Short mmCIF file of C-alpha atoms and ligand atoms in Angstrom, two decimals:
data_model
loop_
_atom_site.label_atom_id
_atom_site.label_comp_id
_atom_site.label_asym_id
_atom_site.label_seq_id
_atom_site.Cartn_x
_atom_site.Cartn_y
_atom_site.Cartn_z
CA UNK A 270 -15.85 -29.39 -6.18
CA UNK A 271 -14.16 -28.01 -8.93
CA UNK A 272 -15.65 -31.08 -11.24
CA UNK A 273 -19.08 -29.65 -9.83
CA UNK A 274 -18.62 -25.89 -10.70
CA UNK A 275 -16.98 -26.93 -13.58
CA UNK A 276 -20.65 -29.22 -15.09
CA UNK A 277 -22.75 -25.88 -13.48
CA UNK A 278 -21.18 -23.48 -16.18
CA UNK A 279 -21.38 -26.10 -18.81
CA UNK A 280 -24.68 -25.21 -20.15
CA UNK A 281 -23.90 -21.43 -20.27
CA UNK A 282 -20.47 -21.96 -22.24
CA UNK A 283 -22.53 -24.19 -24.48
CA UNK A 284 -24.95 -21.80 -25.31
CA UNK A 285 -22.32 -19.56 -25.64
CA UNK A 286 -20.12 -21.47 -27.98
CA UNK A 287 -23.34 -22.49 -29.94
CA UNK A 288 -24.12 -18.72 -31.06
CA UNK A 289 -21.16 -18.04 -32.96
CA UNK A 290 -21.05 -21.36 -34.53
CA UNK A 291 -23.14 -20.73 -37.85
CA UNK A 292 -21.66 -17.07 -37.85
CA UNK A 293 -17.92 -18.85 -38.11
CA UNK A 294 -18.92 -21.22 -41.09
CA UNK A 295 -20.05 -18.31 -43.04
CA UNK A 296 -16.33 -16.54 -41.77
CA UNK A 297 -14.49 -19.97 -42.95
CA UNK A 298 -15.70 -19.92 -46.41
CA UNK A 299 -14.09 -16.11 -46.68
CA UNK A 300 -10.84 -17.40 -44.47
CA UNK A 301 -10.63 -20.12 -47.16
CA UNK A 302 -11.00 -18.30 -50.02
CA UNK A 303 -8.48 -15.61 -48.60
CA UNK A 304 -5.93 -18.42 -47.81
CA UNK A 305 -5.80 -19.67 -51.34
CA UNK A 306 -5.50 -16.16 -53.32
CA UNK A 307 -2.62 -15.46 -50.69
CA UNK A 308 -0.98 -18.55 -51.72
CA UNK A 309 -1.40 -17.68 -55.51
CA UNK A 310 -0.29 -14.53 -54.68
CA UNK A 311 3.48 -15.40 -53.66
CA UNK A 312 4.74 -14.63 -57.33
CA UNK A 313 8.06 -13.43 -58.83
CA UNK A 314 6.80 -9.91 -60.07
CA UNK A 315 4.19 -7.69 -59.29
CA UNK A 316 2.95 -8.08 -62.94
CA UNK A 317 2.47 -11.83 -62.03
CA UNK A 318 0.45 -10.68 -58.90
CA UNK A 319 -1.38 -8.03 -60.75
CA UNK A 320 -2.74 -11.59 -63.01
CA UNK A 321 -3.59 -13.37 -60.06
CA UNK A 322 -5.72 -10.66 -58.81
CA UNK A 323 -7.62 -10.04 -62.10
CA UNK A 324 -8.44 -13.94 -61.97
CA UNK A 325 -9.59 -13.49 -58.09
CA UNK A 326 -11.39 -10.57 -58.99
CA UNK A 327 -13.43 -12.79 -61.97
CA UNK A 328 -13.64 -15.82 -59.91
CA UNK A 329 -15.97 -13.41 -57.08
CA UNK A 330 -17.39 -11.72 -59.75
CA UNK A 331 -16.50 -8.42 -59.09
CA UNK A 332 -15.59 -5.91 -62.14
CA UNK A 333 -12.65 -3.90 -62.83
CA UNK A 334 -11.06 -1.69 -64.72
CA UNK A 335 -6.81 -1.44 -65.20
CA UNK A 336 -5.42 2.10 -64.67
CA UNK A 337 -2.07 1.55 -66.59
CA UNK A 338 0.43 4.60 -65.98
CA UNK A 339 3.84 5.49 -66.05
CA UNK A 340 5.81 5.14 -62.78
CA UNK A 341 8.94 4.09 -61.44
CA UNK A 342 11.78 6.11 -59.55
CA UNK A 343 15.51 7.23 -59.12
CA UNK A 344 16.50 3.25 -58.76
CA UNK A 345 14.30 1.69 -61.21
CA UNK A 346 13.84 4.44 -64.19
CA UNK A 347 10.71 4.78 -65.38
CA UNK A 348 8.48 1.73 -65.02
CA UNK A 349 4.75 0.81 -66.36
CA UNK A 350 2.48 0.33 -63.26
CA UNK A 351 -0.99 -0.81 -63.25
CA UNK A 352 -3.73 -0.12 -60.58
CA UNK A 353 -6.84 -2.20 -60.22
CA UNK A 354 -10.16 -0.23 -60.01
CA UNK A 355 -13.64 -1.35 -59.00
CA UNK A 356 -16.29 1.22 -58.67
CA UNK A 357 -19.56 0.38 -57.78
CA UNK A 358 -22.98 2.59 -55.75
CA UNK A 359 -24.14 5.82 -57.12
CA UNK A 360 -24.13 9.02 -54.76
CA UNK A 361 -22.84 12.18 -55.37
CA UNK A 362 -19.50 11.70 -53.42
CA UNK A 363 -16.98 8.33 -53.34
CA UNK A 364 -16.03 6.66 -50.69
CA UNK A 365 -12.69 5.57 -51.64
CA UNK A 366 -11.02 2.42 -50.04
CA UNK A 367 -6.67 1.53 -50.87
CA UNK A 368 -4.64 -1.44 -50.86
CA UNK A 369 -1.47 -1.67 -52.57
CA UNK A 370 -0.63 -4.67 -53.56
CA UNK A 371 2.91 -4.48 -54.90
CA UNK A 372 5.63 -6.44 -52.76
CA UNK A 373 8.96 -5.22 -52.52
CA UNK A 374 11.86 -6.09 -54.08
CA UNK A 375 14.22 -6.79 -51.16
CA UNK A 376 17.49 -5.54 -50.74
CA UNK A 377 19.72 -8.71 -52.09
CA UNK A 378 17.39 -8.06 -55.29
CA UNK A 379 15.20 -11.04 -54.75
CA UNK A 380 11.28 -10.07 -54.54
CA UNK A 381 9.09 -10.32 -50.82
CA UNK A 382 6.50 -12.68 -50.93
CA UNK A 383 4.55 -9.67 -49.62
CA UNK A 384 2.15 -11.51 -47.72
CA UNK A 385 1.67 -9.31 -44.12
CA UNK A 386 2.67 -6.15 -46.72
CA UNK A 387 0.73 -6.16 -48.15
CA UNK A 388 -1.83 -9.43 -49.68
CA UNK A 389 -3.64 -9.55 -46.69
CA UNK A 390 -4.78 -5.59 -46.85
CA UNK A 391 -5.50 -6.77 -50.37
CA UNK A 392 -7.01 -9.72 -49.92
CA UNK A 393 -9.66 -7.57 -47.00
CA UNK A 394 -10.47 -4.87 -49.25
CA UNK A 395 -11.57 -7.30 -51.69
CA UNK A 396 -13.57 -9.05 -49.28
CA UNK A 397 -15.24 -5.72 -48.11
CA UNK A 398 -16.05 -4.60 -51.38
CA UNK A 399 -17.78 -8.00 -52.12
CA UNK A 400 -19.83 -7.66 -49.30
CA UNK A 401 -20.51 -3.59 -49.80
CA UNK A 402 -21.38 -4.32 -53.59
CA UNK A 403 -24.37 -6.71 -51.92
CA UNK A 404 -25.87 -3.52 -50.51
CA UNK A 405 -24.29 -0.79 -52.36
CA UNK A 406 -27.68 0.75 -52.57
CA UNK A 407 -27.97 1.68 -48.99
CA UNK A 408 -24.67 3.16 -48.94
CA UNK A 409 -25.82 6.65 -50.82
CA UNK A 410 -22.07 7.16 -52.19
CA UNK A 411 -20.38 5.74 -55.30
CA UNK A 412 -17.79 3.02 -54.32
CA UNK A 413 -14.07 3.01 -55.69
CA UNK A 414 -11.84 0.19 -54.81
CA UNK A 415 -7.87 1.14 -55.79
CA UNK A 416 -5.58 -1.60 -55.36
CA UNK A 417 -2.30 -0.07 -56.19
CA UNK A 418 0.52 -0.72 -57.89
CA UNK A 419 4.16 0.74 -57.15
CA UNK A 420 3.64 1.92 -53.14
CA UNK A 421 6.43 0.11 -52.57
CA UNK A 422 8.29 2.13 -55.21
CA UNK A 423 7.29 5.64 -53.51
CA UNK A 424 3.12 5.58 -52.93
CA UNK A 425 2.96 5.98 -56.78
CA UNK A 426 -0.04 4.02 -57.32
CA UNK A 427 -2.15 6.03 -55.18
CA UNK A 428 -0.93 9.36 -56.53
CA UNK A 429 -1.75 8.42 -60.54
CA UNK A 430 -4.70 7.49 -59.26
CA UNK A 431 -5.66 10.63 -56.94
CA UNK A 432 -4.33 12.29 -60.44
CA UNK A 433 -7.01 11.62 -62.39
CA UNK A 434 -9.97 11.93 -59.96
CA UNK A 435 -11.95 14.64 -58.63
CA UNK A 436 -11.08 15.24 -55.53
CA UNK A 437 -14.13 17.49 -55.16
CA UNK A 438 -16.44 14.34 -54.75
CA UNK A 439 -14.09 12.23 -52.02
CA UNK A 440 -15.76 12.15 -49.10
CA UNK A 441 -13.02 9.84 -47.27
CA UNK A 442 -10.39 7.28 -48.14
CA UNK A 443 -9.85 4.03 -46.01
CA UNK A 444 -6.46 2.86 -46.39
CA UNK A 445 -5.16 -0.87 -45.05
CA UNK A 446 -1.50 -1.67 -45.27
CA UNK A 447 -0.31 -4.36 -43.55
CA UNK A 448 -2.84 -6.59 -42.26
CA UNK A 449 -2.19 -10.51 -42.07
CA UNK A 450 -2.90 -11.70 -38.33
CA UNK A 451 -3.84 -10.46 -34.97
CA UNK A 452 -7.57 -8.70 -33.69
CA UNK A 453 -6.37 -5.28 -32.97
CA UNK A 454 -6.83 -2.70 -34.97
CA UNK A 455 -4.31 0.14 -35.59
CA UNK A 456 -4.84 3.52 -36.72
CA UNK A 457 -2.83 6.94 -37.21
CA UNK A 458 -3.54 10.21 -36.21
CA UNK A 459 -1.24 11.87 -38.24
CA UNK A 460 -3.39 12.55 -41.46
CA UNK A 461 -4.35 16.34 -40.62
CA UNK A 462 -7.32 18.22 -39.51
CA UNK A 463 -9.36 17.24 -42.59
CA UNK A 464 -9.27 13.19 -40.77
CA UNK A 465 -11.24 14.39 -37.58
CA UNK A 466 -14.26 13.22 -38.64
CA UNK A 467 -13.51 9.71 -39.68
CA UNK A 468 -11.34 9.07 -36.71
CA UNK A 469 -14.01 10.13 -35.03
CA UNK A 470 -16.27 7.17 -36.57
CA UNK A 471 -13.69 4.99 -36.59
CA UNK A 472 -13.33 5.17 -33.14
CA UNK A 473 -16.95 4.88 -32.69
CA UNK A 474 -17.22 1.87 -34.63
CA UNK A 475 -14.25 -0.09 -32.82
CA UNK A 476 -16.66 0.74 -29.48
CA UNK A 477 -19.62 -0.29 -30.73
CA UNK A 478 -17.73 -3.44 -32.02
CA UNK A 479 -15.96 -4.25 -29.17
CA UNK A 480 -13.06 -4.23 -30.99
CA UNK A 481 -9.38 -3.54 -29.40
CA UNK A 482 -8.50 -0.51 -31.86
CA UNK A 483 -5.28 1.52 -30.70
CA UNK A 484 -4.83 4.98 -32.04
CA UNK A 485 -1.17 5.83 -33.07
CA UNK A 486 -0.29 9.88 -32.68
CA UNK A 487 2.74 8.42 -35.15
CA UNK A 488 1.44 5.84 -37.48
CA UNK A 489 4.33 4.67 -40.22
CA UNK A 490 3.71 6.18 -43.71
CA UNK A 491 1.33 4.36 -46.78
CA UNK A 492 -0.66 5.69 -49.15
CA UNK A 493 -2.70 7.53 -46.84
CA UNK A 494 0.34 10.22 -47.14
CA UNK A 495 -0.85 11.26 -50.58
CA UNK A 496 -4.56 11.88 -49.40
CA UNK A 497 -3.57 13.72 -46.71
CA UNK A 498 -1.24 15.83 -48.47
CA UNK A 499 -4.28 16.54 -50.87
CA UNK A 500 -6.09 17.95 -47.43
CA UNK A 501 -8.55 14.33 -48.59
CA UNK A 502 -10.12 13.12 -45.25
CA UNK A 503 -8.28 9.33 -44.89
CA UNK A 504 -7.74 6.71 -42.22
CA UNK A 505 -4.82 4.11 -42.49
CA UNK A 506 -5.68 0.64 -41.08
CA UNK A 507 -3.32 -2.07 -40.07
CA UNK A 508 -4.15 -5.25 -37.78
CA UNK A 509 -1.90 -7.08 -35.46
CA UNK A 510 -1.70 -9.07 -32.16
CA UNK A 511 -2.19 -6.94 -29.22
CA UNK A 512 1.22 -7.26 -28.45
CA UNK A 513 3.08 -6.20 -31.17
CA UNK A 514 0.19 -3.44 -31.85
CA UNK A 515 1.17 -2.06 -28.72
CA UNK A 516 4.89 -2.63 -29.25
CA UNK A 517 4.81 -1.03 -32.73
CA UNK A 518 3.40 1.91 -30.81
CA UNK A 519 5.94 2.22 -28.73
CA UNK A 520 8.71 2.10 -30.94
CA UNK A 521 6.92 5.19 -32.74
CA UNK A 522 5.64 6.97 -30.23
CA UNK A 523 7.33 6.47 -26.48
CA UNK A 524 10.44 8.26 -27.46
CA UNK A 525 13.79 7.99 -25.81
CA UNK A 526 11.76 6.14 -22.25
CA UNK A 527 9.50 3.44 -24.48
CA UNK A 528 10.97 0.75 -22.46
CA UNK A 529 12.05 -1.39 -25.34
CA UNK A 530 15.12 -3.13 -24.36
CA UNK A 531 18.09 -1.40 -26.59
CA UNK A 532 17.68 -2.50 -30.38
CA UNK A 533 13.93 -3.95 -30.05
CA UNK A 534 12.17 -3.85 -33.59
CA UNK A 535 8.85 -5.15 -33.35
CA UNK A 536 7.88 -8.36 -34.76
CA UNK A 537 6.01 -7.23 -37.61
CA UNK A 538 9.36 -4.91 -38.75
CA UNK A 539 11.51 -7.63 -38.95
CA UNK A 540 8.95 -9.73 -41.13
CA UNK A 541 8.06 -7.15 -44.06
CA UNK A 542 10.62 -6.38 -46.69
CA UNK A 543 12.70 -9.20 -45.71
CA UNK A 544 12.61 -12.91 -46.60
CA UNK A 545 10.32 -13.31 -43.83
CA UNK A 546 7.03 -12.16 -44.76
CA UNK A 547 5.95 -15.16 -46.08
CA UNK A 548 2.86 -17.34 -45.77
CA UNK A 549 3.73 -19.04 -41.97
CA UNK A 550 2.50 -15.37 -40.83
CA UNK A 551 -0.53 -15.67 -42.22
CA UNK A 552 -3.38 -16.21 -40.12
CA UNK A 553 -6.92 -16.15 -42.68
CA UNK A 554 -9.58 -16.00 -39.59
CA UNK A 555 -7.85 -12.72 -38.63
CA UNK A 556 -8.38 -11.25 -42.16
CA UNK A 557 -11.44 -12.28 -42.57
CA UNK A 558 -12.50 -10.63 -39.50
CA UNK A 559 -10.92 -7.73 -40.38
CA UNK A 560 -13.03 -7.96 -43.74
CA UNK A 561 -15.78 -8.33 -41.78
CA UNK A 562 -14.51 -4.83 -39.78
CA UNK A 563 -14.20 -3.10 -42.51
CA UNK A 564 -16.74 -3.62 -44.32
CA UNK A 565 -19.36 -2.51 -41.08
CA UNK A 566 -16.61 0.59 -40.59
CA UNK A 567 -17.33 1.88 -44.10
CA UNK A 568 -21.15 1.66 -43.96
CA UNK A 569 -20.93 3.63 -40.72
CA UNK A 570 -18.51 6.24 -42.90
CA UNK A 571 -21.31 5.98 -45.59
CA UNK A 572 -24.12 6.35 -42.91
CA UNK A 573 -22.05 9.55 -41.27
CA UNK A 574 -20.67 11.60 -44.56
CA UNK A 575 -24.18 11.30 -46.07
CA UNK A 576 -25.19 14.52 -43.98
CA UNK A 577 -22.54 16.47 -45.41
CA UNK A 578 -23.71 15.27 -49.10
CA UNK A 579 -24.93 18.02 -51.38
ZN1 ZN B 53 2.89 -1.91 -47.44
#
């Protein structure tokens, strides 16, 4: 019986199977290629990370320009940063996207490998601009790709950056911090009236996609903090698995009653900053997918700020 039901389906999981097939060997190449910069990018500095990037960067051929600036804080006194910037599209707004990719220098004084925080955002948003670059001239907006330096330091990056820009022309910012395995997609709700609109695609998109997105009324702080102060429409992305997504919302958002047992921190909490967010958590299919997300997200951003163009 069961040997019978089981030959009956065969042909329909076949087909099934046989679909996504050719779309996965395209995925694989960008899984691979994410894999290897992540390993390149476990370093002893950020400066050392900044050079692995810039070689990344070449090998895809995508251009750049360095923002060098003057950072730093209270603990480190004043400290040269560099952001990487790729701008590419014409239109008479940006779409801005943000990754920092800075690790942290952990409390004992030895430096993160930074991998979920924050190489894979990195390593996304590189991936998305590669493929937006391919049809930039549908997209109607000009293009700026920020990976920061120095979030880790106080969201410096991202503020030298905004610094220097004209805000006038931002249309929206798409941040991604923290972003190395798991299908679900994460998103706050905390960046201010002026964020309505893409939340409102955002959460279009993830239906349209089929994708498990979960909105967070409390979504933990990245550089999405200095857009919104700035009253600059922005969304902060993270992935995970659909557990800890859902525990990580608890732990911000279900209050004294979340039903964690006493003490939980979610998984991904006890991985970044420590010596634990290292390369075992990285899982490339899940970044590239997310790539893959993000880069359909920000066409539909590009497709649904055009109206409002002047
Ligand atoms: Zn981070």
């Amino acid at each position: 019986m069961r040997m019978k039901s089981l030959l009956a389906v065969a042909p329909l999981a076949l087909a099934l199977v046989a679909q996504p097939v050719w779309a996965q060997e395209a995925d694989n190449t960008v899984a691979a290629r994410i894999q290897s910069a992540a390993e390149r990018l476990v370093q002893d500095s950020n400066p050392a990370r900044l050079e692995v990037l810039k070689a990344h960067l070449d090998a895809m051929g995508l251009a750049y320009e360095l923002q060098t600036f003057e950072g730093g804080n209270r603990q480190t006194g004043p400290m040269a940063g560099t952001n990487i910037v790729i701008t590419f599209g014409e239109g008479a707004r940006d779409i801005v996207m943000t990754a920092h990719y800075d690790a942290a220098v952990l409390r004992d004084g030895a430096f993160s490998h930074g991998v979920v925080d924050n190489a894979g955002g990195t390593l996304a948003m590189i991936e998305a601009a590669k493929s937006l670059q391919a049809h930039s001239n549908h997209l109607n907006h000009r293009m700026i790709v920020v990976l920061t330096d120095q979030e880790e330091l106080g969201l410096i990056g991202a503020g030298k950056w905004l610094e220097q820009a004209d805000k006038t022309r931002i249309a929206g910012v798409v941040n991604v911090d923290v972003a190395a395995y798991g299908r679900t997609v994460m998103f706050g709700l905390n960046n201010g009236e002026a964020s309505r609109g893409l939340v409102r695609t955002l959460r279009t998109y993830c239906a349209d996609t089929a994708t498990d997105c979960e909105a967070f009324p409390v979504y933990p702080p990245s550089e999405d903090r200095v857009f919104s102060r700035a009253g600059i429409p922005v969304l902060s992305l993270g992935i995970q698995n659909a557990v800890g997504a859902r525990q990580m919302w608890l732990a911000f958002n279900g209050g004294q009653d979340n039903g964690l047992r006493e003490g939980f921190v979610p998984d991904v909490f006890q991985n970044i900053h420590t010596h634990e967010d290292k390369m075992d958590k990285l899982k490339s299919d899940d970044v590239a997918a997310f790539a893959a997300f993000l880069t359909g997200l920000i066409q539909r951003i590009a497709t649904d700020t055009a109206d409002k163009n002047p």
